[in-house]
Amino acid sequence: MAPEREGGRERLPAGATAAGRPRTPRLDQPRAPRRRLLPEWDPEAFGRLSERIARFLGTGRFIVWMTVVIIVWLVWNVSAPKELRFDEYPFIFLTLMLSLQASYAAPLILLAQNRQDDRDRVNLEQDRKQGERSIADTEYLTREIAALRIGLGEVATRDWIRSELQDVAKELEERHNGHRDHHGSFPAMRAQRPPGRDADDH
């Protein structure tokens, strides 16, 4: 039963109280943003940054720069005046920096590999669908070509028409020659008849 309104205020049914009414969020209004303790970041932007770092770590330029930095580090902490050295032998600070660099490089490389695997999976799926479409098109074209070959087999070719015309011409020539021979022998046959034959026929 819908609540009635009086003077702009809702009048609840008998026995109902405001405290007993469930408070559900309205669907026509956006939810209030929740507060989060952790900072938010764009996963795609972080992924692109990790790929750039991973690509740089896999280049010869990074190896050259890292080698130059380590050599300068060692030479400075060995040959510089004692009061200017910041990491003396056994170079604990250098070991710590290299360990920190390795601990960050490994996850970044794995993240870049995962993103590349996802792209490869999508490309493989697209290639598979394209291959299926190509196979279907090839089968369709094969059926069409077979139908055309069957249809062409039933069509009269030039050689067949030529042979048929030659046969017809030969048959007509034979009939014409036979008819001429028949008419040419007719007077001779009449000459061979006895003279009284016509009188008897009449």
PDB file of C-alpha atoms in Angstrom:
ATOM      1  CA  MET A   1       0.000   0.000   0.000  1.00  0.00           C
ATOM      2  CA  ALA A   2       1.524   3.319  -1.060  1.00  0.00           C
ATOM      3  CA  PRO A   3       1.902   6.005   1.609  1.00  0.00           C
ATOM      4  CA  GLU A   4      -0.445   9.003   1.338  1.00  0.00           C
ATOM      5  CA  ARG A   5       0.772  12.595   1.266  1.00  0.00           C
ATOM      6  CA  GLU A   6      -0.705  15.363   3.349  1.00  0.00           C
ATOM      7  CA  GLY A   7       0.576  18.893   2.981  1.00  0.00           C
ATOM      8  CA  GLY A   8       3.758  17.766   1.293  1.00  0.00           C
ATOM      9  CA  ARG A   9       4.566  15.247   4.038  1.00  0.00           C
ATOM     10  CA  GLU A  10       4.214  11.509   3.821  1.00  0.00           C
ATOM     11  CA  ARG A  11       1.620   9.877   6.033  1.00  0.00           C
ATOM     12  CA  LEU A  12       2.688   6.335   6.828  1.00  0.00           C
ATOM     13  CA  PRO A  13       0.166   3.538   7.217  1.00  0.00           C
ATOM     14  CA  ALA A  14      -1.066   2.659  10.644  1.00  0.00           C
ATOM     15  CA  GLY A  15       1.512   0.801  12.694  1.00  0.00           C
ATOM     16  CA  ALA A  16       4.442   1.896  10.528  1.00  0.00           C
ATOM     17  CA  THR A  17       7.179   4.112  11.858  1.00  0.00           C
ATOM     18  CA  ALA A  18      10.006   5.988  10.213  1.00  0.00           C
ATOM     19  CA  ALA A  19      12.523   3.869  12.057  1.00  0.00           C
ATOM     20  CA  GLY A  20      11.046   0.660  10.671  1.00  0.00           C
ATOM     21  CA  ARG A  21      11.277   1.840   7.075  1.00  0.00           C
ATOM     22  CA  PRO A  22      14.319   0.262   5.276  1.00  0.00           C
ATOM     23  CA  ARG A  23      16.743   2.737   3.786  1.00  0.00           C
ATOM     24  CA  THR A  24      17.705   1.477   0.350  1.00  0.00           C
ATOM     25  CA  PRO A  25      19.808   3.506  -2.077  1.00  0.00           C
ATOM     26  CA  ARG A  26      17.862   5.094  -4.867  1.00  0.00           C
ATOM     27  CA  LEU A  27      18.602   3.877  -8.347  1.00  0.00           C
ATOM     28  CA  ASP A  28      18.167   7.296  -9.956  1.00  0.00           C
ATOM     29  CA  GLN A  29      20.951   8.858  -7.916  1.00  0.00           C
ATOM     30  CA  PRO A  30      24.686   8.067  -8.056  1.00  0.00           C
ATOM     31  CA  ARG A  31      26.340   6.583  -5.042  1.00  0.00           C
ATOM     32  CA  ALA A  32      28.520   8.728  -2.910  1.00  0.00           C
ATOM     33  CA  PRO A  33      32.229   8.035  -3.522  1.00  0.00           C
ATOM     34  CA  ARG A  34      33.838   5.889  -0.867  1.00  0.00           C
ATOM     35  CA  ARG A  35      36.944   6.978   0.867  1.00  0.00           C
ATOM     36  CA  ARG A  36      39.966   4.828   0.247  1.00  0.00           C
ATOM     37  CA  LEU A  37      43.109   4.734   2.265  1.00  0.00           C
ATOM     38  CA  LEU A  38      45.308   3.528  -0.600  1.00  0.00           C
ATOM     39  CA  PRO A  39      46.118   5.871  -3.503  1.00  0.00           C
ATOM     40  CA  GLU A  40      44.387   5.245  -6.795  1.00  0.00           C
ATOM     41  CA  TRP A  41      46.192   4.950 -10.129  1.00  0.00           C
ATOM     42  CA  ASP A  42      45.410   4.090 -13.692  1.00  0.00           C
ATOM     43  CA  PRO A  43      46.361   0.435 -14.335  1.00  0.00           C
ATOM     44  CA  GLU A  44      46.914   1.088 -18.025  1.00  0.00           C
ATOM     45  CA  ALA A  45      49.226   4.026 -17.379  1.00  0.00           C
ATOM     46  CA  PHE A  46      51.205   1.988 -14.830  1.00  0.00           C
ATOM     47  CA  GLY A  47      51.371  -0.931 -17.250  1.00  0.00           C
ATOM     48  CA  ARG A  48      52.660   1.288 -20.068  1.00  0.00           C
ATOM     49  CA  LEU A  49      55.290   2.742 -17.724  1.00  0.00           C
ATOM     50  CA  SER A  50      56.386  -0.744 -16.673  1.00  0.00           C
ATOM     51  CA  GLU A  51      56.724  -1.773 -20.314  1.00  0.00           C
ATOM     52  CA  ARG A  52      58.898   1.241 -21.063  1.00  0.00           C
ATOM     53  CA  ILE A  53      61.132   0.467 -18.106  1.00  0.00           C
ATOM     54  CA  ALA A  54      61.326  -3.213 -19.057  1.00  0.00           C
ATOM     55  CA  ARG A  55      62.248  -2.314 -22.635  1.00  0.00           C
ATOM     56  CA  PHE A  56      64.964   0.025 -21.365  1.00  0.00           C
ATOM     57  CA  LEU A  57      66.308  -2.637 -19.010  1.00  0.00           C
ATOM     58  CA  GLY A  58      66.618  -5.036 -21.922  1.00  0.00           C
ATOM     59  CA  THR A  59      68.739  -2.731 -24.085  1.00  0.00           C
ATOM     60  CA  GLY A  60      72.502  -2.489 -24.423  1.00  0.00           C
ATOM     61  CA  ARG A  61      72.371   1.194 -23.478  1.00  0.00           C
ATOM     62  CA  PHE A  62      71.182   0.299 -19.977  1.00  0.00           C
ATOM     63  CA  ILE A  63      73.994  -2.218 -19.559  1.00  0.00           C
ATOM     64  CA  VAL A  64      76.572   0.353 -20.724  1.00  0.00           C
ATOM     65  CA  TRP A  65      75.251   3.056 -18.409  1.00  0.00           C
ATOM     66  CA  MET A  66      75.047   0.657 -15.467  1.00  0.00           C
ATOM     67  CA  THR A  67      78.634  -0.495 -16.101  1.00  0.00           C
ATOM     68  CA  VAL A  68      79.865   3.101 -16.293  1.00  0.00           C
ATOM     69  CA  VAL A  69      78.089   4.015 -13.030  1.00  0.00           C
ATOM     70  CA  ILE A  70      79.536   0.996 -11.197  1.00  0.00           C
ATOM     71  CA  ILE A  71      83.073   1.718 -12.468  1.00  0.00           C
ATOM     72  CA  VAL A  72      82.844   5.380 -11.438  1.00  0.00           C
ATOM     73  CA  TRP A  73      81.410   4.317  -8.081  1.00  0.00           C
ATOM     74  CA  LEU A  74      84.263   1.896  -7.427  1.00  0.00           C
ATOM     75  CA  VAL A  75      87.005   4.233  -8.660  1.00  0.00           C
ATOM     76  CA  TRP A  76      85.687   7.140  -6.603  1.00  0.00           C
ATOM     77  CA  ASN A  77      85.401   5.127  -3.403  1.00  0.00           C
ATOM     78  CA  VAL A  78      88.896   3.666  -3.881  1.00  0.00           C
ATOM     79  CA  SER A  79      90.956   6.582  -5.175  1.00  0.00           C
ATOM     80  CA  ALA A  80      89.152   9.637  -3.758  1.00  0.00           C
ATOM     81  CA  PRO A  81      90.271  11.270  -0.503  1.00  0.00           C
ATOM     82  CA  LYS A  82      89.064   9.430   2.564  1.00  0.00           C
ATOM     83  CA  GLU A  83      86.769  12.224   3.723  1.00  0.00           C
ATOM     84  CA  LEU A  84      85.006  12.255   0.301  1.00  0.00           C
ATOM     85  CA  ARG A  85      84.356   8.515   0.105  1.00  0.00           C
ATOM     86  CA  PHE A  86      80.735   7.568   0.812  1.00  0.00           C
ATOM     87  CA  ASP A  87      80.931   3.774   0.311  1.00  0.00           C
ATOM     88  CA  GLU A  88      84.209   2.191   1.201  1.00  0.00           C
ATOM     89  CA  TYR A  89      85.187  -1.416   0.727  1.00  0.00           C
ATOM     90  CA  PRO A  90      83.318  -3.877   0.778  1.00  0.00           C
ATOM     91  CA  PHE A  91      80.888  -1.465  -0.942  1.00  0.00           C
ATOM     92  CA  ILE A  92      77.809  -2.345   1.066  1.00  0.00           C
ATOM     93  CA  PHE A  93      75.823   0.632  -0.202  1.00  0.00           C
ATOM     94  CA  LEU A  94      76.519  -0.366  -3.832  1.00  0.00           C
ATOM     95  CA  THR A  95      75.361  -3.909  -3.096  1.00  0.00           C
ATOM     96  CA  LEU A  96      72.196  -2.529  -1.505  1.00  0.00           C
ATOM     97  CA  MET A  97      71.483  -0.298  -4.541  1.00  0.00           C
ATOM     98  CA  LEU A  98      71.977  -3.168  -6.974  1.00  0.00           C
ATOM     99  CA  SER A  99      69.713  -5.426  -4.909  1.00  0.00           C
ATOM    100  CA  LEU A 100      67.041  -2.706  -4.810  1.00  0.00           C
ATOM    101  CA  GLN A 101      67.301  -2.205  -8.553  1.00  0.00           C
ATOM    102  CA  ALA A 102      66.991  -5.969  -9.153  1.00  0.00           C
ATOM    103  CA  SER A 103      64.029  -6.296  -6.765  1.00  0.00           C
ATOM    104  CA  TYR A 104      62.125  -3.647  -8.728  1.00  0.00           C
ATOM    105  CA  ALA A 105      63.256  -4.761 -12.169  1.00  0.00           C
ATOM    106  CA  ALA A 106      61.990  -8.332 -11.823  1.00  0.00           C
ATOM    107  CA  PRO A 107      58.317  -7.440 -11.086  1.00  0.00           C
ATOM    108  CA  LEU A 108      58.304  -4.760 -13.781  1.00  0.00           C
ATOM    109  CA  ILE A 109      59.598  -7.253 -16.336  1.00  0.00           C
ATOM    110  CA  LEU A 110      57.000  -9.821 -15.247  1.00  0.00           C
ATOM    111  CA  LEU A 111      54.231  -7.227 -15.544  1.00  0.00           C
ATOM    112  CA  ALA A 112      55.395  -6.283 -19.021  1.00  0.00           C
ATOM    113  CA  GLN A 113      55.498  -9.970 -19.990  1.00  0.00           C
ATOM    114  CA  ASN A 114      51.962 -10.500 -18.684  1.00  0.00           C
ATOM    115  CA  ARG A 115      50.686  -7.575 -20.737  1.00  0.00           C
ATOM    116  CA  GLN A 116      52.485  -8.927 -23.800  1.00  0.00           C
ATOM    117  CA  ASP A 117      50.956 -12.360 -23.172  1.00  0.00           C
ATOM    118  CA  ASP A 118      47.510 -10.780 -23.026  1.00  0.00           C
ATOM    119  CA  ARG A 119      48.118  -8.998 -26.316  1.00  0.00           C
ATOM    120  CA  ASP A 120      49.439 -12.190 -27.887  1.00  0.00           C
ATOM    121  CA  ARG A 121      46.366 -14.065 -26.687  1.00  0.00           C
ATOM    122  CA  VAL A 122      44.066 -11.474 -28.234  1.00  0.00           C
ATOM    123  CA  ASN A 123      46.045 -11.504 -31.486  1.00  0.00           C
ATOM    124  CA  LEU A 124      45.972 -15.300 -31.543  1.00  0.00           C
ATOM    125  CA  GLU A 125      42.213 -15.303 -31.070  1.00  0.00           C
ATOM    126  CA  GLN A 126      41.803 -12.781 -33.874  1.00  0.00           C
ATOM    127  CA  ASP A 127      44.084 -14.825 -36.126  1.00  0.00           C
ATOM    128  CA  ARG A 128      42.080 -17.953 -35.328  1.00  0.00           C
ATOM    129  CA  LYS A 129      38.813 -16.238 -36.228  1.00  0.00           C
ATOM    130  CA  GLN A 130      40.368 -14.840 -39.388  1.00  0.00           C
ATOM    131  CA  GLY A 131      41.609 -18.314 -40.273  1.00  0.00           C
ATOM    132  CA  GLU A 132      38.133 -19.757 -39.775  1.00  0.00           C
ATOM    133  CA  ARG A 133      36.649 -17.068 -42.010  1.00  0.00           C
ATOM    134  CA  SER A 134      39.313 -17.731 -44.647  1.00  0.00           C
ATOM    135  CA  ILE A 135      38.592 -21.473 -44.551  1.00  0.00           C
ATOM    136  CA  ALA A 136      34.855 -20.820 -44.891  1.00  0.00           C
ATOM    137  CA  ASP A 137      35.457 -18.460 -47.828  1.00  0.00           C
ATOM    138  CA  THR A 138      37.768 -20.988 -49.470  1.00  0.00           C
ATOM    139  CA  GLU A 139      35.186 -23.759 -49.129  1.00  0.00           C
ATOM    140  CA  TYR A 140      32.497 -21.493 -50.550  1.00  0.00           C
ATOM    141  CA  LEU A 141      34.691 -20.561 -53.533  1.00  0.00           C
ATOM    142  CA  THR A 142      35.541 -24.232 -54.058  1.00  0.00           C
ATOM    143  CA  ARG A 143      31.859 -25.147 -54.190  1.00  0.00           C
ATOM    144  CA  GLU A 144      31.168 -22.275 -56.578  1.00  0.00           C
ATOM    145  CA  ILE A 145      34.014 -23.311 -58.891  1.00  0.00           C
ATOM    146  CA  ALA A 146      32.788 -26.916 -58.869  1.00  0.00           C
ATOM    147  CA  ALA A 147      29.262 -25.731 -59.734  1.00  0.00           C
ATOM    148  CA  LEU A 148      30.656 -23.615 -62.570  1.00  0.00           C
ATOM    149  CA  ARG A 149      32.646 -26.569 -63.926  1.00  0.00           C
ATOM    150  CA  ILE A 150      29.542 -28.755 -63.838  1.00  0.00           C
ATOM    151  CA  GLY A 151      27.559 -26.014 -65.573  1.00  0.00           C
ATOM    152  CA  LEU A 152      30.243 -25.532 -68.209  1.00  0.00           C
ATOM    153  CA  GLY A 153      30.248 -29.277 -68.854  1.00  0.00           C
ATOM    154  CA  GLU A 154      26.620 -29.004 -69.970  1.00  0.00           C
ATOM    155  CA  VAL A 155      27.193 -25.994 -72.225  1.00  0.00           C
ATOM    156  CA  ALA A 156      27.740 -26.614 -75.931  1.00  0.00           C
ATOM    157  CA  THR A 157      31.316 -25.867 -76.835  1.00  0.00           C
ATOM    158  CA  ARG A 158      32.574 -24.584 -80.189  1.00  0.00           C
ATOM    159  CA  ASP A 159      34.166 -27.890 -81.139  1.00  0.00           C
ATOM    160  CA  TRP A 160      30.988 -29.797 -80.336  1.00  0.00           C
ATOM    161  CA  ILE A 161      28.863 -27.413 -82.394  1.00  0.00           C
ATOM    162  CA  ARG A 162      31.357 -27.643 -85.250  1.00  0.00           C
ATOM    163  CA  SER A 163      31.279 -31.438 -85.214  1.00  0.00           C
ATOM    164  CA  GLU A 164      27.480 -31.461 -85.122  1.00  0.00           C
ATOM    165  CA  LEU A 165      27.295 -29.041 -88.053  1.00  0.00           C
ATOM    166  CA  GLN A 166      29.732 -31.183 -90.008  1.00  0.00           C
ATOM    167  CA  ASP A 167      27.607 -34.253 -89.343  1.00  0.00           C
ATOM    168  CA  VAL A 168      24.449 -32.426 -90.430  1.00  0.00           C
ATOM    169  CA  ALA A 169      26.166 -31.085 -93.563  1.00  0.00           C
ATOM    170  CA  LYS A 170      27.435 -34.554 -94.400  1.00  0.00           C
ATOM    171  CA  GLU A 171      23.987 -36.049 -93.907  1.00  0.00           C
ATOM    172  CA  LEU A 172      22.380 -33.366 -96.085  1.00  0.00           C
ATOM    173  CA  GLU A 173      24.991 -33.938 -98.775  1.00  0.00           C
ATOM    174  CA  GLU A 174      24.346 -37.675 -98.732  1.00  0.00           C
ATOM    175  CA  ARG A 175      20.594 -37.114 -99.006  1.00  0.00           C
ATOM    176  CA  HIS A 176      21.064 -34.663-101.836  1.00  0.00           C
ATOM    177  CA  ASN A 177      23.311 -37.068-103.717  1.00  0.00           C
ATOM    178  CA  GLY A 178      20.871 -39.924-103.194  1.00  0.00           C
ATOM    179  CA  HIS A 179      17.932 -37.808-104.364  1.00  0.00           C
ATOM    180  CA  ARG A 180      19.805 -36.732-107.481  1.00  0.00           C
ATOM    181  CA  ASP A 181      20.730 -40.314-108.316  1.00  0.00           C
ATOM    182  CA  HIS A 182      17.095 -41.336-107.923  1.00  0.00           C
ATOM    183  CA  HIS A 183      15.823 -38.652-110.316  1.00  0.00           C
ATOM    184  CA  GLY A 184      18.659 -39.374-112.766  1.00  0.00           C
ATOM    185  CA  SER A 185      17.738 -43.073-113.061  1.00  0.00           C
ATOM    186  CA  PHE A 186      13.984 -42.452-113.478  1.00  0.00           C
ATOM    187  CA  PRO A 187      14.002 -41.816-117.297  1.00  0.00           C
ATOM    188  CA  ALA A 188      16.105 -44.889-117.895  1.00  0.00           C
ATOM    189  CA  MET A 189      13.637 -46.963-115.936  1.00  0.00           C
ATOM    190  CA  ARG A 190      10.805 -45.580-118.067  1.00  0.00           C
ATOM    191  CA  ALA A 191      12.688 -46.439-121.239  1.00  0.00           C
ATOM    192  CA  GLN A 192      13.096 -50.026-120.119  1.00  0.00           C
ATOM    193  CA  ARG A 193       9.327 -50.510-119.644  1.00  0.00           C
ATOM    194  CA  PRO A 194       7.475 -52.432-122.409  1.00  0.00           C
ATOM    195  CA  PRO A 195       5.370 -50.303-124.743  1.00  0.00           C
ATOM    196  CA  GLY A 196       2.080 -51.892-123.908  1.00  0.00           C
ATOM    197  CA  ARG A 197       2.485 -51.373-120.168  1.00  0.00           C
ATOM    198  CA  ASP A 198       1.075 -47.846-120.245  1.00  0.00           C
ATOM    199  CA  ALA A 199      -1.949 -48.894-122.215  1.00  0.00           C
ATOM    200  CA  ASP A 200      -2.667 -51.657-119.795  1.00  0.00           C
ATOM    201  CA  ASP A 201      -2.286 -49.290-116.873  1.00  0.00           C
ATOM    202  CA  HIS A 202      -4.771 -46.907-118.374  1.00  0.00           C
TER     203      HIS A 202
END
